Coordinates of C-alpha atoms in Angstrom, one line a residue:
M358 CA 65.1 20.5 -14.1
T359 CA 64.7 19.8 -17.8
T360 CA 62.8 17.3 -19.9
H361 CA 63.3 13.9 -21.3
G362 CA 66.8 13.0 -22.4
E363 CA 68.1 11.4 -25.5
T364 CA 71.3 11.8 -27.6
A365 CA 73.7 10.3 -30.0
A366 CA 76.3 7.6 -29.8
T367 CA 79.4 8.3 -31.8
S368 CA 82.9 7.2 -31.2
T369 CA 84.3 10.6 -30.0
P370 CA 85.1 11.0 -26.3
D371 CA 83.0 14.2 -26.2
A372 CA 79.9 12.4 -27.5
R373 CA 80.4 9.6 -25.0
A374 CA 80.8 12.0 -22.2
L375 CA 77.6 13.9 -23.3
Q376 CA 75.7 10.6 -23.4
E377 CA 76.9 9.6 -20.0
G378 CA 76.1 13.0 -18.6
I379 CA 72.6 12.9 -19.9
A380 CA 72.0 9.4 -18.6
E381 CA 73.3 10.3 -15.2
F382 CA 71.3 13.5 -15.1
Y383 CA 68.0 11.7 -15.7
D384 CA 68.9 8.8 -13.6
Q385 CA 69.2 11.2 -10.7
S386 CA 66.5 13.7 -11.5
S387 CA 63.6 11.6 -12.9
G388 CA 62.4 10.4 -9.5
L389 CA 62.2 14.0 -8.2
W390 CA 60.3 15.1 -11.2
E391 CA 57.8 12.3 -11.0
D392 CA 57.3 12.9 -7.2
I393 CA 56.4 16.6 -7.7
W394 CA 55.2 16.8 -11.3
G395 CA 54.0 13.4 -12.3
D396 CA 54.9 11.3 -15.3
H397 CA 54.9 13.9 -18.1
M398 CA 58.4 15.3 -18.3
H399 CA 57.8 18.2 -20.6
H400 CA 56.3 21.8 -20.8
G401 CA 52.6 22.5 -20.4
F402 CA 50.5 24.3 -23.0
Y403 CA 48.8 27.4 -21.5
D404 CA 46.4 30.1 -22.5
P405 CA 48.6 33.2 -22.3
D406 CA 45.8 35.3 -20.8
S407 CA 44.8 32.8 -18.1
N408 CA 45.7 32.8 -14.4
V409 CA 47.5 29.6 -13.9
S410 CA 46.8 27.6 -10.8
C411 CA 49.0 24.7 -9.6
S412 CA 46.3 22.2 -10.4
D413 CA 46.3 23.3 -14.0
H414 CA 49.9 22.2 -14.7
P415 CA 49.2 18.4 -15.2
A416 CA 46.2 19.4 -17.5
A417 CA 48.5 21.7 -19.4
Q418 CA 51.0 18.9 -20.0
I419 CA 48.2 16.8 -21.5
R420 CA 47.1 19.8 -23.6
M421 CA 50.7 19.9 -24.9
I422 CA 50.3 16.4 -26.2
E423 CA 46.8 17.1 -27.7
E424 CA 47.8 20.4 -29.3
S425 CA 50.9 18.7 -30.8
L426 CA 48.7 16.0 -32.4
R427 CA 46.2 18.6 -33.6
F428 CA 48.9 20.8 -35.1
A429 CA 50.3 17.7 -37.0
G430 CA 46.8 17.0 -38.4
I431 CA 46.3 13.7 -36.6
T432 CA 42.5 13.4 -36.3
D433 CA 40.2 11.3 -34.2
D434 CA 39.2 9.3 -37.3
P435 CA 39.9 5.7 -36.3
A436 CA 40.9 4.9 -39.9
K437 CA 43.6 7.5 -39.8
Q438 CA 44.9 7.1 -36.3
P439 CA 48.5 5.8 -35.8
K440 CA 48.7 2.1 -34.8
T441 CA 52.5 2.0 -34.2
I442 CA 54.4 4.8 -32.4
V443 CA 57.9 5.4 -31.3
D444 CA 58.6 7.9 -28.4
V445 CA 62.1 9.2 -29.0
G446 CA 63.4 10.4 -25.6
C447 CA 60.6 8.8 -23.7
G448 CA 61.3 9.9 -20.1
I449 CA 59.3 7.7 -17.8
G450 CA 56.8 7.0 -20.6
G451 CA 54.1 9.5 -19.9
S452 CA 53.5 10.4 -23.6
S453 CA 53.8 6.7 -24.7
R454 CA 51.1 5.5 -22.3
Y455 CA 48.8 8.4 -23.1
L456 CA 49.1 7.8 -26.9
A457 CA 48.7 4.1 -26.5
R458 CA 45.5 4.6 -24.6
K459 CA 44.2 7.3 -26.9
F460 CA 44.8 5.4 -30.1
G461 CA 44.9 1.8 -29.0
A462 CA 48.4 1.8 -30.5
E463 CA 51.6 -0.1 -29.9
C464 CA 54.3 2.2 -28.6
R465 CA 58.0 1.8 -28.2
G466 CA 60.0 4.2 -26.1
I467 CA 63.8 4.8 -26.0
T468 CA 65.9 6.8 -23.5
L469 CA 69.5 6.9 -22.5
S470 CA 68.6 6.6 -18.8
P471 CA 68.3 3.0 -17.4
V472 CA 66.4 4.4 -14.5
Q473 CA 63.8 6.0 -16.8
A474 CA 63.4 2.9 -18.9
G475 CA 63.0 0.7 -15.9
R476 CA 60.5 3.0 -14.2
A477 CA 58.6 3.4 -17.5
N478 CA 58.2 -0.3 -17.9
V479 CA 57.0 -0.6 -14.2
L480 CA 54.4 2.1 -14.8
A481 CA 53.2 0.5 -18.0
K482 CA 52.7 -2.8 -16.2
D483 CA 50.9 -1.1 -13.3
E484 CA 48.5 0.6 -15.7
G485 CA 47.8 -2.6 -17.6
L486 CA 49.6 -1.5 -20.7
A487 CA 52.6 -3.9 -20.8
D488 CA 51.2 -5.6 -23.8
K489 CA 51.0 -2.3 -25.7
V490 CA 54.0 -0.3 -24.5
S491 CA 57.6 -1.1 -23.8
F492 CA 60.7 0.9 -23.1
Q493 CA 64.5 0.3 -23.6
V494 CA 67.8 2.0 -23.3
A495 CA 68.8 3.0 -26.8
D496 CA 70.4 5.8 -28.8
A497 CA 68.2 8.2 -30.8
L498 CA 70.8 8.5 -33.5
K499 CA 71.1 4.8 -34.0
Q500 CA 67.6 3.5 -33.2
P501 CA 67.2 -0.3 -32.8
F502 CA 64.2 -0.5 -35.2
P503 CA 63.9 -1.4 -38.9
D504 CA 63.1 1.1 -41.6
G505 CA 59.6 2.3 -42.0
Q506 CA 58.2 0.8 -38.8
F507 CA 56.1 3.6 -37.1
D508 CA 53.0 5.5 -38.2
L509 CA 53.9 8.2 -35.7
V510 CA 57.4 9.3 -34.7
W511 CA 57.1 11.3 -31.6
S512 CA 59.9 13.4 -30.1
M513 CA 58.7 15.6 -27.2
E514 CA 61.6 17.8 -25.9
S515 CA 64.5 15.5 -26.7
G516 CA 66.0 17.1 -29.8
E517 CA 67.8 19.7 -27.7
H518 CA 70.0 16.9 -26.4
M519 CA 71.1 15.7 -29.9
P520 CA 74.7 16.6 -30.9
D521 CA 74.1 15.8 -34.5
K522 CA 70.8 17.2 -35.6
A523 CA 71.1 15.9 -39.2
K524 CA 71.6 12.4 -38.0
F525 CA 68.7 12.8 -35.5
V526 CA 66.3 13.9 -38.2
N527 CA 67.5 11.3 -40.6
E528 CA 66.8 8.6 -38.0
L529 CA 63.3 10.0 -37.3
A530 CA 62.6 9.8 -41.1
R531 CA 64.1 6.3 -41.4
V532 CA 61.9 4.7 -38.8
A533 CA 58.8 6.5 -40.0
A534 CA 56.4 4.4 -42.2
P535 CA 55.5 5.7 -45.7
G536 CA 52.8 8.3 -45.1
G537 CA 53.8 8.4 -41.4
T538 CA 53.8 11.6 -39.3
I539 CA 56.9 13.1 -37.5
I540 CA 56.4 15.4 -34.6
I541 CA 59.4 17.3 -33.1
V542 CA 58.7 19.5 -30.1
T543 CA 62.0 21.1 -29.0
W544 CA 63.9 24.0 -27.6
C545 CA 65.6 26.1 -30.3
H546 CA 67.4 29.4 -30.4
R547 CA 65.8 32.2 -32.4
D548 CA 66.0 32.2 -36.2
L549 CA 68.9 34.4 -37.4
G550 CA 68.1 37.5 -39.5
P551 CA 69.1 37.8 -43.2
S552 CA 72.3 39.7 -42.3
E553 CA 73.3 37.6 -39.3
E554 CA 75.8 34.8 -39.3
D555 CA 75.5 33.9 -35.7
L556 CA 73.9 34.8 -32.4
E557 CA 75.1 37.7 -30.4
P558 CA 77.9 36.9 -27.9
W559 CA 75.7 37.5 -24.9
E560 CA 73.1 35.2 -26.4
K561 CA 75.6 32.4 -26.9
K562 CA 76.9 32.9 -23.3
L563 CA 73.4 32.5 -21.9
L564 CA 72.7 29.3 -23.9
N565 CA 76.1 27.9 -23.0
R566 CA 75.4 28.3 -19.3
I567 CA 72.1 26.3 -19.8
C568 CA 74.0 23.7 -21.9
N569 CA 76.5 23.1 -19.2
A570 CA 73.8 22.4 -16.6
Y571 CA 71.5 20.3 -18.7
Y572 CA 74.0 18.4 -20.9
L573 CA 73.0 20.0 -24.1
P574 CA 75.2 20.3 -27.2
E575 CA 75.0 23.3 -29.4
W576 CA 71.6 24.8 -30.1
C577 CA 70.0 25.3 -33.5
S578 CA 67.0 27.2 -34.9
T579 CA 63.7 26.2 -36.2
S580 CA 64.7 27.1 -39.7
D581 CA 67.7 24.8 -39.3
Y582 CA 65.3 21.9 -38.7
V583 CA 63.2 22.9 -41.7
K584 CA 66.2 22.8 -44.0
L585 CA 67.1 19.3 -42.7
L586 CA 63.6 18.0 -43.2
Q587 CA 63.5 19.6 -46.7
S588 CA 66.8 17.9 -47.6
L589 CA 65.1 14.5 -46.9
S590 CA 62.2 15.4 -49.2
L591 CA 59.7 15.2 -46.3
Q592 CA 56.3 16.7 -47.0
D593 CA 53.8 19.0 -45.3
I594 CA 56.5 20.7 -43.2
K595 CA 54.9 23.0 -40.6
T596 CA 56.3 24.9 -37.7
A597 CA 55.1 27.2 -34.9
D598 CA 56.6 29.2 -32.1
W599 CA 54.8 28.2 -28.9
S600 CA 57.0 30.2 -26.6
E601 CA 54.1 32.3 -25.3
R602 CA 52.1 29.1 -24.7
V603 CA 54.7 27.7 -22.4
A604 CA 55.6 30.9 -20.5
P605 CA 54.1 29.9 -17.1
F606 CA 55.9 26.6 -17.0
W607 CA 59.4 27.5 -15.7
P608 CA 58.2 29.9 -13.0
A609 CA 56.0 27.1 -11.8
V610 CA 58.9 24.6 -11.8
I611 CA 61.0 27.0 -9.8
R612 CA 58.1 27.5 -7.3
S613 CA 57.8 23.7 -6.9
A614 CA 61.5 23.2 -6.4
F615 CA 61.5 25.7 -3.5
T616 CA 58.6 24.2 -1.6
W617 CA 59.7 22.2 1.5
K618 CA 58.9 18.9 -0.3
G619 CA 60.7 20.1 -3.4
F620 CA 63.7 21.3 -1.4
K621 CA 64.1 17.9 0.4
S622 CA 63.7 16.0 -2.8
L623 CA 66.2 18.2 -4.6
L624 CA 68.9 17.6 -1.9
R625 CA 68.4 13.9 -2.2
S626 CA 68.6 13.8 -5.9
G627 CA 72.2 14.8 -6.2
L628 CA 74.5 17.6 -7.5
K629 CA 73.6 17.3 -11.1
T630 CA 69.9 18.0 -10.4
I631 CA 70.8 20.9 -8.0
K632 CA 73.0 22.4 -10.7
G633 CA 70.1 22.1 -13.1
A634 CA 67.8 23.8 -10.6
L635 CA 70.1 26.7 -10.2
V636 CA 70.0 27.7 -13.9
M637 CA 66.2 27.5 -14.2
P638 CA 65.9 31.3 -14.1
L639 CA 68.1 31.4 -17.2
M640 CA 65.5 29.5 -19.1
I641 CA 62.9 32.2 -18.1
Q642 CA 65.4 34.9 -19.1
G643 CA 66.1 33.2 -22.5
Y644 CA 62.4 33.1 -23.3
Q645 CA 61.8 36.7 -22.1
K646 CA 64.6 38.0 -24.2
G647 CA 63.6 36.0 -27.3
V648 CA 66.8 34.0 -27.5
I649 CA 65.0 30.7 -26.7
K650 CA 62.1 29.5 -28.7
F651 CA 59.8 26.6 -27.9
A652 CA 59.2 25.1 -31.3
I653 CA 56.9 22.5 -32.8
I654 CA 58.0 21.1 -36.2
T655 CA 55.8 18.5 -38.0
C656 CA 56.0 16.8 -41.3
R657 CA 54.9 13.6 -43.2
K658 CA 57.0 11.0 -44.9
P659 CA 56.0 10.5 -48.5
D660 CA 53.8 7.5 -49.3

């Protein structure tokens, strides 16, 4: 199981196939995820020294949202809170609804999955947020919004699906309002050393196996993102490696998948989801070996 999905639309067959694969993966798997884990389709944020109980996982997913906002310098000062937000790769809208309630903001969410967008709109209506929050099927690399529309541009674990990271970052910056904040939380590979030109062959092989199951294009590093942000003259660029903070997450997902409820739901959800479940141990291996990094990258668009 992975997190919310979003990617690019280009004219190449490979890009179209990637888009279609992502949409189908999340069409099939989102119901299973919601049934077992709720409406936040992303990692939790944990205290590395704590004993994690099952009941803590939903709270940890909320902490991930709150810690991301804190890291980006978004305060509780009403005068400085975002009033317009875009959730890029919105899943079934968990982050959007949370942020809309927290800030009283208007939030737009985009995803490649029609199932996710439909379910997100239903949940927004059920929670009395339909006037504040809406969701649609759209491409993260060609967002259906005008320039400078959003005070907060939010991408929680969707960047890993983007085949063109430069175009992805450019679109995030384009739709951000002057002075707006951009938050990217994403899976990266480790930064390369000064004498390295590429990852080790065994590292690339491990990542490729994960890519094949989760419909991911080639991975990049946190430093690659920083260079892209710098090329757009974005300000206050900050990064952190939160890999230790998310360590309990994938073991917990595996445990939930192999409960009786999880097993029945997994069988109903289709081959793509089963294929994803089978490579979950590789995510743990990637984190443990330091190949995979869970990164937060934030910045501000100049006024």
